[in-house]
Amino acid sequence: MSYPEHSPAADCAALRDATARLLDSVSRLDDAEITAPSRLPGWTRGHVLAHLARNSDALLNVLAGKPMYAAAEARDADIEAGAPRPAVDQSEDVAVTALRLDGAFEAQPEGESGWQRVVELRNGVTDLVANIPWRRWIEVELHHVDLGVGYRLGDVPAEFVDREIANMAERYTGHPDLTARVELRTEDGRSWRTGGAATDDADVVVTGPPAALMGWITGRADGSGLSASAALPVLPTF
């Protein structure tokens, strides 16, 4: 199985497609549906959409060399303030801010002044500008699922699923709160290792469809549809 090269241009194109799917779903929601609970505890769909719009603004700050958010409290306050807005306002905000971010990506030059520039995100995390479209794609795909509007884990593009499993496996590798050595294995034999120090043997092998594996390792599913050689470990939160 092969996928397009993981270049900023390819990720921007995939992000545009993901954003279009998201906006199509949002366009079907009325005001009552916007205020209904999302799949994220304590958040309505309005909270999810306000977060996505403000995340676009935050990434624009990052690209401009500014702090991603003025403060954690300001980030949370902006989401709370935006959550109760009518459906049409939510949709427009997500669309306009996404378009603005896409324009900033389009304007990035090659080399160390553009895509190869190192920028700072939240909590002191740094990354190349070239990886920011991928980070935004994660936000759009997973929060589309979180809206609970019919877009399910199995609807997420296969390329994204594999990359996000690998991404989360890397994040959990060596995590002090995940000492179990975990192997994630698809039914066709592909696998990723995570958790404790890498050895030939895993403490638990978790097997299942890629979408189910991604759902579990991203905290979007409880492990239903997966089989495991031992009890599923409790995954840390970031």
Short mmCIF file of N, CA and C in Angstrom, two decimals, residues 4-169:
data_model
loop_
_atom_site.label_atom_id
_atom_site.label_comp_id
_atom_site.label_asym_id
_atom_site.label_seq_id
_atom_site.Cartn_x
_atom_site.Cartn_y
_atom_site.Cartn_z
N PRO A 4 0.75 9.22 -1.14
CA PRO A 4 1.54 10.33 -1.64
C PRO A 4 2.64 10.73 -0.66
N GLU A 5 3.67 11.33 -1.20
CA GLU A 5 4.78 11.80 -0.38
C GLU A 5 4.27 12.78 0.67
N HIS A 6 4.87 12.70 1.87
CA HIS A 6 4.46 13.58 2.96
C HIS A 6 5.15 14.93 2.82
N SER A 7 4.78 15.68 1.81
CA SER A 7 5.33 17.01 1.60
C SER A 7 4.33 18.04 2.10
N PRO A 8 4.78 19.26 2.40
CA PRO A 8 3.82 20.29 2.81
C PRO A 8 2.72 20.50 1.77
N ALA A 9 3.08 20.48 0.49
CA ALA A 9 2.07 20.69 -0.55
C ALA A 9 1.02 19.59 -0.53
N ALA A 10 1.46 18.34 -0.38
CA ALA A 10 0.51 17.22 -0.33
C ALA A 10 -0.35 17.31 0.91
N ASP A 11 0.25 17.68 2.05
CA ASP A 11 -0.53 17.80 3.28
C ASP A 11 -1.53 18.96 3.19
N CYS A 12 -1.14 20.05 2.55
CA CYS A 12 -2.08 21.17 2.37
C CYS A 12 -3.26 20.75 1.51
N ALA A 13 -3.00 19.97 0.46
CA ALA A 13 -4.09 19.50 -0.40
C ALA A 13 -5.02 18.58 0.38
N ALA A 14 -4.45 17.67 1.16
CA ALA A 14 -5.28 16.77 1.97
C ALA A 14 -6.06 17.54 3.02
N LEU A 15 -5.44 18.57 3.59
CA LEU A 15 -6.12 19.41 4.58
C LEU A 15 -7.30 20.14 3.96
N ARG A 16 -7.14 20.64 2.74
CA ARG A 16 -8.26 21.30 2.08
C ARG A 16 -9.43 20.34 1.90
N ASP A 17 -9.13 19.11 1.50
CA ASP A 17 -10.19 18.11 1.32
C ASP A 17 -10.87 17.81 2.65
N ALA A 18 -10.08 17.67 3.70
CA ALA A 18 -10.64 17.37 5.02
C ALA A 18 -11.51 18.52 5.51
N THR A 19 -11.06 19.75 5.27
CA THR A 19 -11.82 20.93 5.68
C THR A 19 -13.13 21.02 4.92
N ALA A 20 -13.10 20.68 3.64
CA ALA A 20 -14.33 20.69 2.84
C ALA A 20 -15.33 19.67 3.39
N ARG A 21 -14.85 18.49 3.76
CA ARG A 21 -15.75 17.49 4.34
C ARG A 21 -16.34 17.98 5.66
N LEU A 22 -15.50 18.61 6.47
CA LEU A 22 -15.97 19.15 7.74
C LEU A 22 -17.04 20.21 7.52
N LEU A 23 -16.78 21.15 6.63
CA LEU A 23 -17.73 22.24 6.41
C LEU A 23 -19.03 21.73 5.81
N ASP A 24 -18.97 20.68 5.01
CA ASP A 24 -20.20 20.09 4.49
C ASP A 24 -21.05 19.54 5.62
N SER A 25 -20.40 18.88 6.59
CA SER A 25 -21.14 18.36 7.74
C SER A 25 -21.73 19.49 8.57
N VAL A 26 -20.93 20.53 8.81
CA VAL A 26 -21.39 21.64 9.65
C VAL A 26 -22.55 22.38 8.99
N SER A 27 -22.54 22.47 7.66
CA SER A 27 -23.61 23.20 6.95
C SER A 27 -24.97 22.55 7.15
N ARG A 28 -25.00 21.31 7.56
CA ARG A 28 -26.26 20.59 7.75
C ARG A 28 -26.83 20.75 9.16
N LEU A 29 -26.09 21.40 10.05
CA LEU A 29 -26.50 21.51 11.45
C LEU A 29 -27.33 22.77 11.68
N ASP A 30 -28.37 22.65 12.51
CA ASP A 30 -29.14 23.83 12.90
C ASP A 30 -28.66 24.30 14.28
N ASP A 31 -29.26 25.36 14.76
CA ASP A 31 -28.79 25.96 16.01
C ASP A 31 -28.90 25.00 17.19
N ALA A 32 -29.98 24.23 17.22
CA ALA A 32 -30.16 23.28 18.33
C ALA A 32 -29.10 22.18 18.28
N GLU A 33 -28.78 21.73 17.09
CA GLU A 33 -27.77 20.68 16.95
C GLU A 33 -26.38 21.19 17.31
N ILE A 34 -26.12 22.46 17.07
CA ILE A 34 -24.82 23.05 17.44
C ILE A 34 -24.63 23.02 18.96
N THR A 35 -25.69 23.23 19.70
CA THR A 35 -25.59 23.29 21.16
C THR A 35 -25.69 21.91 21.81
N ALA A 36 -25.90 20.85 21.02
CA ALA A 36 -25.98 19.49 21.56
C ALA A 36 -24.58 19.00 21.94
N PRO A 37 -24.50 18.02 22.83
CA PRO A 37 -23.19 17.51 23.25
C PRO A 37 -22.42 16.89 22.07
N SER A 38 -21.12 17.12 22.06
CA SER A 38 -20.24 16.43 21.13
C SER A 38 -19.78 15.12 21.77
N ARG A 39 -18.87 14.43 21.12
CA ARG A 39 -18.32 13.20 21.69
C ARG A 39 -17.20 13.49 22.68
N LEU A 40 -16.82 14.76 22.84
CA LEU A 40 -15.80 15.13 23.82
C LEU A 40 -16.48 15.51 25.13
N PRO A 41 -16.10 14.90 26.23
CA PRO A 41 -16.76 15.18 27.52
C PRO A 41 -16.75 16.67 27.86
N GLY A 42 -17.94 17.20 28.17
CA GLY A 42 -18.04 18.58 28.61
C GLY A 42 -18.11 19.60 27.50
N TRP A 43 -17.98 19.16 26.26
CA TRP A 43 -18.00 20.09 25.13
C TRP A 43 -19.22 19.84 24.25
N THR A 44 -19.88 20.93 23.86
CA THR A 44 -20.91 20.85 22.84
C THR A 44 -20.23 20.86 21.46
N ARG A 45 -21.02 20.67 20.42
CA ARG A 45 -20.47 20.81 19.07
C ARG A 45 -19.96 22.22 18.84
N GLY A 46 -20.63 23.19 19.46
CA GLY A 46 -20.17 24.57 19.35
C GLY A 46 -18.78 24.76 19.93
N HIS A 47 -18.48 24.08 21.02
CA HIS A 47 -17.13 24.15 21.60
C HIS A 47 -16.10 23.61 20.60
N VAL A 48 -16.42 22.48 19.98
CA VAL A 48 -15.49 21.87 19.03
C VAL A 48 -15.22 22.83 17.86
N LEU A 49 -16.28 23.43 17.33
CA LEU A 49 -16.13 24.32 16.18
C LEU A 49 -15.40 25.61 16.57
N ALA A 50 -15.70 26.14 17.74
CA ALA A 50 -14.98 27.33 18.20
C ALA A 50 -13.50 27.03 18.37
N HIS A 51 -13.20 25.85 18.89
CA HIS A 51 -11.80 25.44 19.03
C HIS A 51 -11.11 25.36 17.68
N LEU A 52 -11.78 24.78 16.69
CA LEU A 52 -11.17 24.65 15.37
C LEU A 52 -10.89 26.02 14.75
N ALA A 53 -11.82 26.95 14.90
CA ALA A 53 -11.60 28.28 14.35
C ALA A 53 -10.45 28.99 15.06
N ARG A 54 -10.42 28.90 16.38
CA ARG A 54 -9.36 29.57 17.12
C ARG A 54 -8.01 28.87 16.93
N ASN A 55 -8.04 27.57 16.63
CA ASN A 55 -6.80 26.87 16.31
C ASN A 55 -6.20 27.40 15.02
N SER A 56 -7.03 27.71 14.03
CA SER A 56 -6.53 28.33 12.81
C SER A 56 -5.83 29.64 13.13
N ASP A 57 -6.48 30.48 13.95
CA ASP A 57 -5.88 31.75 14.34
C ASP A 57 -4.56 31.52 15.07
N ALA A 58 -4.54 30.50 15.94
CA ALA A 58 -3.34 30.22 16.72
C ALA A 58 -2.18 29.79 15.82
N LEU A 59 -2.47 28.99 14.81
CA LEU A 59 -1.42 28.56 13.89
C LEU A 59 -0.94 29.73 13.03
N LEU A 60 -1.83 30.66 12.72
CA LEU A 60 -1.40 31.87 12.03
C LEU A 60 -0.43 32.67 12.91
N ASN A 61 -0.71 32.71 14.21
CA ASN A 61 0.22 33.35 15.14
C ASN A 61 1.58 32.67 15.09
N VAL A 62 1.57 31.35 15.10
CA VAL A 62 2.82 30.59 15.06
C VAL A 62 3.62 30.93 13.80
N LEU A 63 2.94 30.95 12.66
CA LEU A 63 3.61 31.24 11.40
C LEU A 63 4.18 32.67 11.39
N ALA A 64 3.56 33.56 12.16
CA ALA A 64 4.02 34.94 12.23
C ALA A 64 5.08 35.15 13.30
N GLY A 65 5.48 34.07 13.97
CA GLY A 65 6.50 34.19 15.01
C GLY A 65 5.98 34.70 16.34
N LYS A 66 4.66 34.64 16.53
CA LYS A 66 4.04 35.09 17.78
C LYS A 66 3.70 33.89 18.66
N PRO A 67 3.41 34.11 19.95
CA PRO A 67 2.93 33.01 20.80
C PRO A 67 1.65 32.40 20.21
N MET A 68 1.52 31.09 20.31
CA MET A 68 0.36 30.42 19.74
C MET A 68 -0.93 30.94 20.37
N TYR A 69 -0.95 31.03 21.70
CA TYR A 69 -2.07 31.60 22.45
C TYR A 69 -1.50 32.59 23.45
N ALA A 70 -2.24 33.65 23.74
CA ALA A 70 -1.77 34.63 24.73
C ALA A 70 -1.56 33.96 26.08
N ALA A 71 -2.46 33.02 26.42
CA ALA A 71 -2.36 32.25 27.67
C ALA A 71 -3.38 31.13 27.58
N ALA A 72 -3.17 30.10 28.39
CA ALA A 72 -4.11 28.97 28.40
C ALA A 72 -5.51 29.46 28.77
N GLU A 73 -5.57 30.41 29.70
CA GLU A 73 -6.87 30.92 30.13
C GLU A 73 -7.58 31.64 28.99
N ALA A 74 -6.81 32.40 28.20
CA ALA A 74 -7.41 33.12 27.08
C ALA A 74 -7.92 32.14 26.02
N ARG A 75 -7.16 31.08 25.78
CA ARG A 75 -7.59 30.05 24.82
C ARG A 75 -8.93 29.48 25.26
N ASP A 76 -9.02 29.08 26.52
CA ASP A 76 -10.25 28.47 27.03
C ASP A 76 -11.42 29.45 27.00
N ALA A 77 -11.13 30.72 27.33
CA ALA A 77 -12.19 31.73 27.35
C ALA A 77 -12.72 31.98 25.95
N ASP A 78 -11.84 31.99 24.95
CA ASP A 78 -12.29 32.20 23.57
C ASP A 78 -13.19 31.07 23.11
N ILE A 79 -12.86 29.83 23.49
CA ILE A 79 -13.69 28.70 23.11
C ILE A 79 -15.06 28.79 23.78
N GLU A 80 -15.07 29.12 25.07
CA GLU A 80 -16.35 29.25 25.78
C GLU A 80 -17.21 30.36 25.19
N ALA A 81 -16.57 31.46 24.83
CA ALA A 81 -17.32 32.59 24.27
C ALA A 81 -17.89 32.24 22.90
N GLY A 82 -17.16 31.45 22.11
CA GLY A 82 -17.61 31.12 20.76
C GLY A 82 -18.59 29.98 20.68
N ALA A 83 -18.64 29.15 21.71
CA ALA A 83 -19.44 27.92 21.64
C ALA A 83 -20.94 28.14 21.43
N PRO A 84 -21.59 29.16 22.03
CA PRO A 84 -23.05 29.27 21.90
C PRO A 84 -23.52 29.93 20.62
N ARG A 85 -22.65 30.33 19.73
CA ARG A 85 -23.07 31.08 18.55
C ARG A 85 -23.97 30.26 17.63
N PRO A 86 -24.79 30.93 16.82
CA PRO A 86 -25.66 30.22 15.87
C PRO A 86 -24.85 29.41 14.87
N ALA A 87 -25.51 28.44 14.27
CA ALA A 87 -24.84 27.53 13.34
C ALA A 87 -24.18 28.27 12.18
N VAL A 88 -24.87 29.26 11.63
CA VAL A 88 -24.32 29.97 10.47
C VAL A 88 -23.05 30.72 10.84
N ASP A 89 -22.99 31.27 12.05
CA ASP A 89 -21.79 31.97 12.49
C ASP A 89 -20.64 31.00 12.73
N GLN A 90 -20.95 29.85 13.29
CA GLN A 90 -19.93 28.84 13.52
C GLN A 90 -19.31 28.39 12.20
N SER A 91 -20.17 28.09 11.23
CA SER A 91 -19.70 27.61 9.94
C SER A 91 -18.84 28.65 9.24
N GLU A 92 -19.28 29.90 9.29
CA GLU A 92 -18.53 30.96 8.63
C GLU A 92 -17.17 31.17 9.30
N ASP A 93 -17.15 31.11 10.61
CA ASP A 93 -15.89 31.31 11.34
C ASP A 93 -14.88 30.23 11.00
N VAL A 94 -15.32 28.97 11.00
CA VAL A 94 -14.41 27.87 10.66
C VAL A 94 -13.93 28.03 9.21
N ALA A 95 -14.83 28.38 8.31
CA ALA A 95 -14.46 28.50 6.89
C ALA A 95 -13.49 29.64 6.65
N VAL A 96 -13.78 30.81 7.21
CA VAL A 96 -12.95 31.99 6.96
C VAL A 96 -11.56 31.82 7.56
N THR A 97 -11.50 31.32 8.79
CA THR A 97 -10.20 31.16 9.42
C THR A 97 -9.38 30.07 8.74
N ALA A 98 -10.04 29.01 8.27
CA ALA A 98 -9.33 27.96 7.54
C ALA A 98 -8.77 28.49 6.23
N LEU A 99 -9.55 29.32 5.54
CA LEU A 99 -9.08 29.89 4.28
C LEU A 99 -7.89 30.82 4.52
N ARG A 100 -7.95 31.57 5.60
CA ARG A 100 -6.84 32.47 5.93
C ARG A 100 -5.56 31.66 6.21
N LEU A 101 -5.71 30.57 6.93
CA LEU A 101 -4.55 29.73 7.23
C LEU A 101 -4.00 29.10 5.96
N ASP A 102 -4.89 28.64 5.09
CA ASP A 102 -4.45 28.06 3.82
C ASP A 102 -3.65 29.07 3.02
N GLY A 103 -4.08 30.32 3.02
CA GLY A 103 -3.35 31.36 2.32
C GLY A 103 -1.96 31.57 2.89
N ALA A 104 -1.85 31.46 4.22
CA ALA A 104 -0.53 31.60 4.85
C ALA A 104 0.37 30.44 4.48
N PHE A 105 -0.19 29.25 4.37
CA PHE A 105 0.61 28.11 3.92
C PHE A 105 1.07 28.33 2.47
N GLU A 106 0.18 28.81 1.63
CA GLU A 106 0.51 29.04 0.23
C GLU A 106 1.65 30.04 0.08
N ALA A 107 1.74 30.96 1.03
CA ALA A 107 2.74 32.03 0.94
C ALA A 107 4.12 31.61 1.47
N GLN A 108 4.23 30.40 2.01
CA GLN A 108 5.51 29.99 2.59
C GLN A 108 6.54 29.74 1.49
N PRO A 109 7.71 30.37 1.60
CA PRO A 109 8.79 30.06 0.65
C PRO A 109 9.50 28.78 1.04
N GLU A 110 10.30 28.27 0.12
CA GLU A 110 11.13 27.11 0.44
C GLU A 110 12.30 27.55 1.33
N GLY A 111 12.91 26.57 1.97
CA GLY A 111 14.14 26.86 2.71
C GLY A 111 13.91 27.34 4.13
N GLU A 112 14.98 27.84 4.73
CA GLU A 112 14.97 28.17 6.16
C GLU A 112 14.14 29.40 6.49
N SER A 113 13.76 30.17 5.50
CA SER A 113 12.89 31.32 5.76
C SER A 113 11.42 30.95 5.68
N GLY A 114 11.12 29.73 5.26
CA GLY A 114 9.75 29.29 5.09
C GLY A 114 9.49 27.93 5.68
N TRP A 115 9.31 26.92 4.83
CA TRP A 115 8.93 25.59 5.29
C TRP A 115 9.94 24.97 6.25
N GLN A 116 11.22 25.29 6.11
CA GLN A 116 12.23 24.68 6.98
C GLN A 116 12.53 25.53 8.22
N ARG A 117 11.72 26.53 8.47
CA ARG A 117 11.89 27.37 9.66
C ARG A 117 11.35 26.63 10.88
N VAL A 118 12.03 26.78 12.02
CA VAL A 118 11.59 26.18 13.28
C VAL A 118 10.72 27.20 14.01
N VAL A 119 9.54 26.76 14.44
CA VAL A 119 8.61 27.64 15.16
C VAL A 119 8.22 26.99 16.48
N GLU A 120 7.69 27.81 17.38
CA GLU A 120 7.29 27.32 18.70
C GLU A 120 5.77 27.25 18.80
N LEU A 121 5.28 26.12 19.30
CA LEU A 121 3.85 25.92 19.50
C LEU A 121 3.53 26.09 20.99
N ARG A 122 2.65 25.28 21.51
CA ARG A 122 2.29 25.37 22.93
C ARG A 122 3.28 24.64 23.80
N ASN A 123 3.40 25.10 25.06
CA ASN A 123 4.17 24.40 26.09
C ASN A 123 5.62 24.15 25.68
N GLY A 124 6.18 25.07 24.91
CA GLY A 124 7.57 24.96 24.54
C GLY A 124 7.87 23.98 23.43
N VAL A 125 6.85 23.37 22.84
CA VAL A 125 7.05 22.42 21.74
C VAL A 125 7.48 23.19 20.49
N THR A 126 8.50 22.70 19.81
CA THR A 126 8.95 23.31 18.57
C THR A 126 8.80 22.32 17.42
N ASP A 127 8.69 22.86 16.20
CA ASP A 127 8.55 22.01 15.02
C ASP A 127 8.87 22.84 13.79
N LEU A 128 9.08 22.15 12.68
CA LEU A 128 9.26 22.82 11.41
C LEU A 128 7.92 23.32 10.88
N VAL A 129 7.95 24.44 10.20
CA VAL A 129 6.74 24.93 9.54
C VAL A 129 6.18 23.87 8.59
N ALA A 130 7.06 23.09 7.99
CA ALA A 130 6.64 22.04 7.04
C ALA A 130 5.70 21.03 7.68
N ASN A 131 5.74 20.90 9.00
CA ASN A 131 4.88 19.92 9.68
C ASN A 131 3.56 20.52 10.17
N ILE A 132 3.40 21.83 10.06
CA ILE A 132 2.19 22.47 10.59
C ILE A 132 0.93 22.06 9.81
N PRO A 133 0.97 21.94 8.46
CA PRO A 133 -0.24 21.46 7.78
C PRO A 133 -0.68 20.08 8.27
N TRP A 134 0.26 19.19 8.55
CA TRP A 134 -0.09 17.88 9.09
C TRP A 134 -0.74 18.02 10.47
N ARG A 135 -0.19 18.88 11.31
CA ARG A 135 -0.78 19.09 12.64
C ARG A 135 -2.21 19.60 12.52
N ARG A 136 -2.44 20.51 11.59
CA ARG A 136 -3.80 21.03 11.39
C ARG A 136 -4.72 19.96 10.82
N TRP A 137 -4.21 19.12 9.95
CA TRP A 137 -5.01 18.03 9.40
C TRP A 137 -5.49 17.11 10.52
N ILE A 138 -4.62 16.85 11.48
CA ILE A 138 -5.02 16.04 12.64
C ILE A 138 -6.21 16.68 13.35
N GLU A 139 -6.10 17.99 13.60
CA GLU A 139 -7.18 18.69 14.29
C GLU A 139 -8.50 18.55 13.53
N VAL A 140 -8.47 18.75 12.23
CA VAL A 140 -9.69 18.74 11.43
C VAL A 140 -10.30 17.35 11.37
N GLU A 141 -9.49 16.33 11.09
CA GLU A 141 -10.05 14.97 10.97
C GLU A 141 -10.63 14.48 12.28
N LEU A 142 -9.85 14.57 13.35
CA LEU A 142 -10.31 13.98 14.61
C LEU A 142 -11.47 14.77 15.22
N HIS A 143 -11.43 16.09 15.09
CA HIS A 143 -12.55 16.86 15.64
C HIS A 143 -13.81 16.74 14.78
N HIS A 144 -13.65 16.42 13.51
CA HIS A 144 -14.83 16.10 12.68
C HIS A 144 -15.52 14.87 13.27
N VAL A 145 -14.74 13.86 13.62
CA VAL A 145 -15.29 12.68 14.28
C VAL A 145 -15.93 13.06 15.61
N ASP A 146 -15.24 13.94 16.37
CA ASP A 146 -15.73 14.33 17.70
C ASP A 146 -17.08 15.03 17.65
N LEU A 147 -17.42 15.65 16.52
CA LEU A 147 -18.71 16.34 16.42
C LEU A 147 -19.89 15.38 16.58
N GLY A 148 -19.68 14.11 16.23
CA GLY A 148 -20.78 13.15 16.35
C GLY A 148 -21.91 13.43 15.38
N VAL A 149 -21.55 13.74 14.13
CA VAL A 149 -22.57 14.09 13.14
C VAL A 149 -22.62 13.09 11.99
N GLY A 150 -22.10 11.89 12.23
CA GLY A 150 -22.14 10.85 11.20
C GLY A 150 -20.82 10.58 10.54
N TYR A 151 -19.81 11.40 10.79
CA TYR A 151 -18.46 11.17 10.26
C TYR A 151 -17.73 10.32 11.29
N ARG A 152 -17.44 9.06 10.91
CA ARG A 152 -16.93 8.09 11.86
C ARG A 152 -15.47 7.76 11.59
N LEU A 153 -14.88 7.05 12.51
CA LEU A 153 -13.47 6.66 12.35
C LEU A 153 -13.24 5.93 11.04
N GLY A 154 -14.20 5.11 10.63
CA GLY A 154 -14.06 4.37 9.39
C GLY A 154 -14.16 5.23 8.15
N ASP A 155 -14.59 6.49 8.31
CA ASP A 155 -14.69 7.41 7.17
C ASP A 155 -13.40 8.19 6.94
N VAL A 156 -12.50 8.14 7.89
CA VAL A 156 -11.26 8.91 7.80
C VAL A 156 -10.36 8.28 6.74
N PRO A 157 -9.70 9.08 5.90
CA PRO A 157 -8.86 8.52 4.84
C PRO A 157 -7.78 7.58 5.38
N ALA A 158 -7.54 6.49 4.65
CA ALA A 158 -6.59 5.48 5.10
C ALA A 158 -5.19 6.05 5.30
N GLU A 159 -4.78 6.96 4.43
CA GLU A 159 -3.45 7.56 4.59
C GLU A 159 -3.34 8.25 5.94
N PHE A 160 -4.36 9.00 6.29
CA PHE A 160 -4.35 9.70 7.58
C PHE A 160 -4.29 8.70 8.73
N VAL A 161 -5.10 7.65 8.64
CA VAL A 161 -5.16 6.66 9.72
C VAL A 161 -3.78 6.09 10.02
N ASP A 162 -3.07 5.65 8.99
CA ASP A 162 -1.74 5.06 9.20
C ASP A 162 -0.77 6.08 9.78
N ARG A 163 -0.80 7.29 9.27
CA ARG A 163 0.12 8.30 9.78
C ARG A 163 -0.18 8.68 11.22
N GLU A 164 -1.46 8.74 11.58
CA GLU A 164 -1.81 9.11 12.94
C GLU A 164 -1.50 7.99 13.92
N ILE A 165 -1.65 6.74 13.51
CA ILE A 165 -1.21 5.63 14.38
C ILE A 165 0.29 5.76 14.64
N ALA A 166 1.07 5.97 13.57
CA ALA A 166 2.52 6.11 13.72
C ALA A 166 2.86 7.33 14.57
N ASN A 167 2.13 8.42 14.38
CA ASN A 167 2.36 9.64 15.14
C ASN A 167 2.13 9.42 16.63
N MET A 168 1.01 8.80 16.97
CA MET A 168 0.71 8.57 18.39
C MET A 168 1.62 7.52 18.99
N ALA A 169 1.98 6.51 18.21
CA ALA A 169 2.92 5.50 18.71
C ALA A 169 4.24 6.16 19.09
#
